[in-house]
Short mmCIF file of C-alpha atoms (C1' of nucleotides) in Angstrom, two decimals:
data_model
loop_
_atom_site.label_atom_id
_atom_site.label_comp_id
_atom_site.label_asym_id
_atom_site.label_seq_id
_atom_site.Cartn_x
_atom_site.Cartn_y
_atom_site.Cartn_z
CA MET A 1429 -26.50 2.86 15.25
CA SER A 1430 -23.64 4.45 13.42
CA LEU A 1431 -22.29 2.90 10.22
CA ASP A 1432 -25.57 1.13 9.50
CA ALA A 1433 -24.95 -1.73 7.11
CA GLN A 1434 -27.87 -1.23 4.76
CA THR A 1435 -27.18 2.48 4.49
CA LEU A 1436 -23.57 1.85 3.52
CA LEU A 1437 -24.39 -1.02 1.17
CA ASP A 1438 -26.91 1.18 -0.65
CA TRP A 1439 -24.47 4.06 -0.83
CA PHE A 1440 -21.73 1.77 -2.14
CA ALA A 1441 -24.00 0.30 -4.80
CA GLU A 1442 -24.76 3.79 -6.05
CA THR A 1443 -21.43 5.56 -5.85
CA ALA A 1444 -18.56 3.07 -5.74
CA ARG A 1445 -15.80 3.52 -8.29
CA ASP A 1446 -15.71 0.97 -11.08
CA LEU A 1447 -12.24 -0.42 -10.35
CA PRO A 1448 -11.09 -3.43 -12.38
CA TRP A 1449 -10.22 -5.55 -9.34
CA ARG A 1450 -13.77 -5.09 -8.06
CA ARG A 1451 -15.40 -6.57 -11.15
CA PRO A 1452 -16.99 -10.01 -10.84
CA GLU A 1453 -14.74 -11.45 -13.54
CA CYS A 1454 -11.60 -10.46 -11.62
CA THR A 1455 -9.73 -13.51 -10.31
CA ALA A 1456 -8.45 -13.98 -6.77
CA TRP A 1457 -4.97 -13.52 -8.20
CA GLY A 1458 -6.06 -10.17 -9.62
CA VAL A 1459 -7.35 -9.17 -6.20
CA LEU A 1460 -4.12 -10.20 -4.51
CA VAL A 1461 -1.99 -8.26 -7.01
CA SER A 1462 -4.16 -5.18 -6.50
CA GLU A 1463 -3.90 -5.37 -2.71
CA ILE A 1464 -0.12 -5.55 -2.76
CA MET A 1465 0.16 -2.69 -5.25
CA LEU A 1466 -2.26 -0.56 -3.25
CA GLN A 1467 -0.17 -0.77 -0.09
CA GLN A 1468 0.76 2.90 0.45
CA THR A 1469 0.20 3.70 -3.23
CA PRO A 1470 -2.79 5.64 -4.61
CA VAL A 1471 -5.38 3.97 -6.85
CA ALA A 1472 -4.68 6.27 -9.80
CA ARG A 1473 -1.08 5.14 -10.04
CA VAL A 1474 -1.85 1.47 -9.49
CA GLU A 1475 -4.56 0.97 -12.08
CA PRO A 1476 -2.53 1.12 -15.33
CA VAL A 1477 0.26 -1.03 -13.89
CA TRP A 1478 -2.24 -3.57 -12.56
CA ARG A 1479 -3.76 -3.91 -16.03
CA GLU A 1480 -0.35 -4.58 -17.57
CA TRP A 1481 0.50 -7.15 -14.94
CA LEU A 1482 -2.74 -9.10 -15.24
CA GLU A 1483 -2.42 -9.23 -19.00
CA ARG A 1484 1.19 -10.31 -18.84
CA TRP A 1485 0.98 -12.58 -15.81
CA PRO A 1486 -2.63 -13.80 -15.50
CA THR A 1487 -1.79 -16.50 -12.95
CA PRO A 1488 0.62 -16.93 -10.03
CA SER A 1489 2.66 -19.47 -12.01
CA ALA A 1490 3.03 -17.01 -14.87
CA LEU A 1491 4.55 -14.43 -12.56
CA ALA A 1492 6.62 -17.09 -10.83
CA ALA A 1493 8.24 -17.91 -14.17
CA ALA A 1494 9.42 -14.34 -14.68
CA SER A 1495 12.80 -13.14 -13.43
CA GLN A 1496 13.02 -10.76 -10.48
CA GLY A 1497 14.50 -8.14 -12.77
CA GLU A 1498 11.55 -8.34 -15.16
CA VAL A 1499 9.21 -8.00 -12.21
CA LEU A 1500 11.05 -4.97 -10.82
CA ARG A 1501 11.04 -3.31 -14.22
CA ALA A 1502 7.31 -3.93 -14.62
CA TRP A 1503 6.73 -2.58 -11.11
CA GLY A 1504 8.12 0.68 -12.43
CA LYS A 1505 7.79 3.61 -10.07
CA LEU A 1506 5.01 2.35 -7.82
CA GLY A 1507 7.43 2.66 -4.92
CA TYR A 1508 8.58 0.28 -2.19
CA PRO A 1509 9.96 -2.21 -4.76
CA ARG A 1510 10.48 -4.84 -2.08
CA ARG A 1511 6.73 -5.36 -2.47
CA ALA A 1512 7.35 -6.55 -6.04
CA LEU A 1513 9.95 -9.06 -4.88
CA ARG A 1514 7.67 -10.35 -2.14
CA LEU A 1515 4.75 -10.66 -4.53
CA HIS A 1516 6.98 -12.65 -6.85
CA ALA A 1517 8.01 -14.87 -3.94
CA ALA A 1518 4.37 -15.32 -2.97
CA ALA A 1519 3.57 -16.34 -6.53
CA VAL A 1520 6.34 -18.94 -6.41
CA ASP A 1521 4.88 -20.33 -3.17
CA ILE A 1522 1.33 -20.38 -4.52
CA ALA A 1523 2.40 -22.09 -7.72
CA ALA A 1524 4.53 -24.66 -5.92
CA ASP A 1525 2.55 -25.37 -2.76
CA HIS A 1526 -1.05 -24.34 -3.42
CA GLY A 1527 -1.78 -25.72 -6.87
CA ASP A 1528 -1.52 -22.27 -8.44
CA VAL A 1529 -4.64 -21.19 -6.52
CA VAL A 1530 -4.56 -18.16 -4.21
CA PRO A 1531 -5.44 -19.45 -0.71
CA ASP A 1532 -8.82 -18.43 0.72
CA ASP A 1533 -7.85 -18.93 4.34
CA VAL A 1534 -6.54 -15.99 6.40
CA ASP A 1535 -3.86 -17.97 8.24
CA THR A 1536 -2.56 -19.53 5.03
CA LEU A 1537 -2.45 -16.11 3.39
CA LEU A 1538 -0.62 -14.64 6.39
CA ALA A 1539 2.16 -17.17 5.87
CA LEU A 1540 2.92 -15.78 2.41
CA PRO A 1541 5.62 -13.11 1.98
CA GLY A 1542 4.37 -9.52 1.89
CA ILE A 1543 0.92 -10.43 3.19
CA GLY A 1544 0.06 -9.04 6.60
CA ALA A 1545 -3.05 -8.52 8.72
CA TYR A 1546 -4.74 -6.21 6.25
CA THR A 1547 -3.93 -7.92 2.97
CA ALA A 1548 -4.74 -11.44 4.17
CA ARG A 1549 -8.25 -10.40 5.20
CA ALA A 1550 -8.75 -8.22 2.15
CA VAL A 1551 -8.06 -11.20 -0.12
CA ALA A 1552 -10.25 -13.54 1.94
CA ALA A 1553 -13.09 -11.02 1.86
CA PHE A 1554 -12.85 -9.43 -1.59
CA ALA A 1555 -11.71 -12.47 -3.58
CA TYR A 1556 -13.68 -15.14 -1.73
CA GLY A 1557 -16.52 -13.31 0.00
CA LYS A 1558 -15.45 -14.41 3.46
CA ARG A 1559 -16.92 -12.65 6.46
CA CYS A 1560 -13.81 -11.33 8.19
CA PRO A 1561 -12.93 -7.83 9.36
CA VAL A 1562 -10.78 -5.86 6.92
CA VAL A 1563 -8.99 -2.96 8.58
CA ASP A 1564 -6.94 -0.44 6.68
CA THR A 1565 -6.18 3.20 7.36
CA ASN A 1566 -9.50 4.29 5.86
CA VAL A 1567 -11.53 1.93 8.00
CA ARG A 1568 -9.68 2.98 11.14
CA ARG A 1569 -10.44 6.62 10.43
CA VAL A 1570 -14.10 6.04 9.55
CA VAL A 1571 -14.71 3.96 12.66
CA ALA A 1572 -12.85 6.45 14.85
CA ARG A 1573 -15.12 9.22 13.65
CA ALA A 1574 -18.52 7.67 13.08
CA ALA A 1575 -18.44 5.15 15.92
CA HIS A 1576 -16.07 6.63 18.50
CA GLY A 1577 -16.62 10.33 17.90
CA ALA A 1578 -12.93 11.14 17.54
CA ALA A 1579 -11.35 13.20 14.78
CA ASP A 1580 -9.00 10.42 13.83
CA ALA A 1581 -7.82 6.98 14.84
CA GLY A 1582 -5.23 6.65 17.57
CA PRO A 1583 -2.15 4.46 17.26
CA PRO A 1584 -2.96 1.18 15.47
CA SER A 1585 -3.51 -1.98 17.46
CA THR A 1586 -4.33 -4.92 15.21
CA THR A 1587 -6.17 -6.85 17.91
CA ARG A 1588 -8.34 -3.94 19.00
CA ASP A 1589 -8.93 -2.66 15.47
CA LEU A 1590 -10.04 -6.08 14.23
CA ALA A 1591 -12.41 -6.52 17.18
CA ASP A 1592 -13.83 -3.04 16.58
CA VAL A 1593 -14.71 -3.80 13.00
CA ALA A 1594 -15.79 -7.38 13.65
CA ALA A 1595 -18.55 -5.99 15.87
CA LEU A 1596 -19.85 -3.90 12.97
CA LEU A 1597 -19.91 -6.59 10.28
CA PRO A 1598 -23.38 -7.58 9.09
CA GLU A 1599 -24.26 -11.26 8.75
CA GLU A 1600 -24.91 -10.85 5.05
CA GLY A 1601 -22.77 -8.81 2.70
CA ALA A 1602 -19.88 -8.41 5.10
CA ALA A 1603 -17.25 -8.23 2.38
CA THR A 1604 -19.12 -5.55 0.46
CA TYR A 1605 -19.66 -3.71 3.74
CA SER A 1606 -15.90 -3.64 4.30
CA ALA A 1607 -15.37 -2.37 0.77
CA ALA A 1608 -17.94 0.33 1.51
CA LEU A 1609 -16.16 1.41 4.70
CA MET A 1610 -12.93 1.72 2.75
CA GLU A 1611 -14.62 3.58 -0.08
CA LEU A 1612 -16.23 5.97 2.38
CA GLY A 1613 -12.83 6.72 3.90
CA ALA A 1614 -11.22 7.15 0.50
CA LEU A 1615 -13.84 9.41 -1.07
CA VAL A 1616 -15.80 11.15 1.70
CA CYS A 1617 -14.41 10.66 5.19
CA THR A 1618 -10.94 11.69 4.09
CA ALA A 1619 -7.98 12.52 6.30
CA ARG A 1620 -7.61 16.20 5.56
CA THR A 1621 -10.88 17.72 4.43
CA PRO A 1622 -13.79 15.35 4.97
CA ARG A 1623 -16.77 15.97 2.71
CA CYS A 1624 -19.35 15.55 5.45
CA ALA A 1625 -22.08 17.16 3.35
CA ASP A 1626 -21.90 14.13 1.06
CA CYS A 1627 -21.73 11.53 3.81
CA PRO A 1628 -24.39 8.81 3.86
CA VAL A 1629 -24.06 8.37 7.64
CA PHE A 1630 -23.89 12.05 8.55
CA ASP A 1631 -27.01 11.77 10.73
CA THR A 1632 -25.60 9.06 12.95
CA CYS A 1633 -21.95 10.12 13.02
CA ALA A 1634 -20.63 10.30 16.57
CA TRP A 1635 -17.98 12.83 15.59
CA GLN A 1636 -20.67 15.20 14.30
CA ARG A 1637 -22.74 14.59 17.42
CA ASN A 1638 -19.71 15.49 19.53
CA GLY A 1639 -19.28 18.78 17.71
CA ARG A 1640 -16.31 17.63 15.63
CA PRO A 1641 -13.63 17.83 18.32
CA ALA A 1642 -10.01 18.10 17.17
CA TYR A 1643 -7.69 15.10 17.24
CA ALA A 1644 -6.62 14.48 20.83
CA GLY A 1645 -4.25 11.54 20.44
CA PRO A 1646 -0.46 11.48 20.29
CA ALA A 1647 1.15 13.31 17.38
CA LYS A 1648 1.74 11.10 14.39
CA ALA A 1649 5.31 10.78 13.20
CA VAL A 1650 5.78 12.37 9.78
CA GLN A 1651 8.23 10.58 7.55
CA LYS A 1652 10.96 12.62 5.95
CA PHE A 1653 12.06 11.70 2.47
CA ALA A 1654 14.49 14.24 1.03
CA GLY A 1655 18.03 13.21 1.85
CA THR A 1656 17.10 9.86 3.36
CA ASP A 1657 18.39 6.45 2.34
CA ARG A 1658 14.98 5.85 0.82
CA GLN A 1659 15.56 8.62 -1.68
CA VAL A 1660 19.07 7.44 -2.50
CA ARG A 1661 18.00 3.81 -2.92
CA GLY A 1662 15.26 5.00 -5.23
CA LEU A 1663 17.73 6.95 -7.34
CA LEU A 1664 20.12 4.00 -7.56
CA LEU A 1665 17.40 1.56 -8.53
CA ASP A 1666 16.05 3.98 -11.10
CA VAL A 1667 19.38 3.85 -12.94
CA LEU A 1668 19.22 0.06 -13.15
CA ARG A 1669 15.58 0.08 -14.20
CA GLY A 1670 16.51 2.36 -17.09
CA THR A 1671 19.26 0.20 -18.57
CA SER A 1672 19.14 -3.23 -20.16
CA GLU A 1673 22.81 -3.95 -19.55
CA PRO A 1674 24.72 -4.03 -16.24
CA VAL A 1675 26.41 -0.76 -15.32
CA GLY A 1676 29.67 0.15 -13.64
CA LYS A 1677 29.79 1.69 -10.19
CA ALA A 1678 30.73 5.09 -11.61
CA ARG A 1679 27.32 5.24 -13.21
CA LEU A 1680 25.68 4.73 -9.82
CA ASP A 1681 28.05 7.13 -8.08
CA ALA A 1682 26.71 9.93 -10.27
CA VAL A 1683 23.29 9.99 -8.64
CA TRP A 1684 24.35 11.10 -5.14
CA SER A 1685 27.27 13.15 -3.88
CA ASP A 1686 27.64 11.68 -0.39
CA ALA A 1687 29.84 8.64 -1.00
CA GLY A 1688 29.28 7.10 2.42
CA GLN A 1689 25.53 7.21 2.15
CA ARG A 1690 25.65 6.07 -1.46
CA ASP A 1691 27.72 2.99 -0.65
CA ARG A 1692 25.59 2.15 2.36
CA CYS A 1693 22.48 2.29 0.19
CA LEU A 1694 23.97 0.21 -2.59
CA HIS A 1695 24.99 -2.38 -0.02
CA SER A 1696 21.52 -2.48 1.49
CA LEU A 1697 20.00 -2.92 -1.98
CA LEU A 1698 22.31 -5.91 -2.53
CA VAL A 1699 21.32 -7.32 0.85
CA ASP A 1700 17.63 -6.86 0.02
CA GLY A 1701 18.08 -8.65 -3.27
CA LEU A 1702 16.97 -5.64 -5.27
CA VAL A 1703 20.38 -5.34 -6.96
CA GLU A 1704 22.85 -7.98 -8.07
CA GLN A 1705 26.54 -7.76 -8.85
CA THR A 1706 27.73 -9.60 -11.94
CA ALA A 1707 30.85 -11.75 -12.09
CA ASP A 1708 32.81 -8.89 -13.64
CA GLY A 1709 31.80 -6.43 -10.91
CA LEU A 1710 28.99 -4.59 -12.67
CA PHE A 1711 25.57 -3.92 -11.16
CA ALA A 1712 22.15 -4.94 -12.46
CA LEU A 1713 18.64 -5.85 -11.45
CA PRO A 1714 18.56 -9.41 -10.08
CA GLY A 1715 18.13 -12.55 -12.16
CA GLU A 1716 18.74 -11.05 -15.58
CA HIS A 1717 22.41 -11.90 -16.12
"C1'" DT B 140 6.93 -0.35 19.40
"C1'" DA B 141 8.92 2.50 16.30
"C1'" DA B 142 11.79 3.00 12.45
"C1'" DC B 143 12.45 1.87 7.98
"C1'" DC B 144 11.07 0.85 3.25
"C1'" DG B 145 9.59 4.87 -2.66
"C1'" DT B 146 7.09 7.93 -5.22
"C1'" DG B 147 4.22 11.57 -6.64
"C1'" DG B 148 0.11 14.57 -6.28
"C1'" DG B 149 -2.66 18.03 -3.79
"C1'" DC B 150 -2.92 22.03 -1.19
"C1'" DT C 236 7.36 25.69 -1.12
"C1'" DG C 237 7.21 22.18 2.12
"C1'" DC C 238 4.26 19.24 4.31
"C1'" DC C 239 0.72 15.79 4.37
"C1'" DC C 240 -1.00 11.79 2.65
"C1'" DA C 241 -1.69 7.23 0.13
"C1'" DA C 242 -5.99 -0.25 0.23
"C1'" DG C 243 0.91 -1.85 4.90
"C1'" DG C 244 4.64 -5.15 5.95
"C1'" DT C 245 8.79 -6.36 8.24
"C1'" DT C 246 12.09 -6.23 11.75
#
DNA sequence: TAACCGTGGGC
DNA sequence: TGCCCAAGGTT
């Protein structure tokens, strides 16, 4: 049996990183904040920001009381700032409709902004110990290799991926088992250069047994960044993050030479609610003026 | 489904 | 250097 539960639980107990959101004293709110911040952002960059947030906003209602601009500033350069706005919106919902308590039910969590199939189950499992499959990119890769004998996971399919992992979950310690699968993918069974010599399930790995065949699935789309709207939006928002007072458009125009793209990006930031225009036509982060 | 949404570090 | 990758979600 590949991915034996006891083997992984033992390995996790010995080698897991001591991350603050994994500590027993961490609240469900702390877990939720960590999961949102960790979406597409590495642990090393999240940790210091997470500590600041939990000290400053220890409960959903505390964050809910902050302005969007404060929240965006505190988000800093974690990337994908719409996550910060959605987390703020989720905090408002939790404070208003859930008694300031992070829900423990997957369907209730799924109804909150910014919480999808992964995050809902991660919170249910890691904050409340629920036995539900938690599937992220690490888990998909680990299961593809150790259980299916492929070099990497194929295109994601939430239904199939959840069923795959559900079949592996032990009756006891399921949440820790999921954390161990993720940790294995993050530290050992990595995307580029897996450290198979250090793998606790090396002996039962189907990919090893198959002779480590190369990835056979469809090519994965690589995202460009340089020159895209994403880069320009990031530059525009960075100007507003760095000033306490609203700025004129000329100040924003300085960050990018292509006027058409610049204006399109500024407009989309306004539509997304990441930027606000003041009564006198200046631009600022939302909710601060 | 596939494209879009930031940012920075490693190789 | 340029490309790949990182605890996804939304549309």
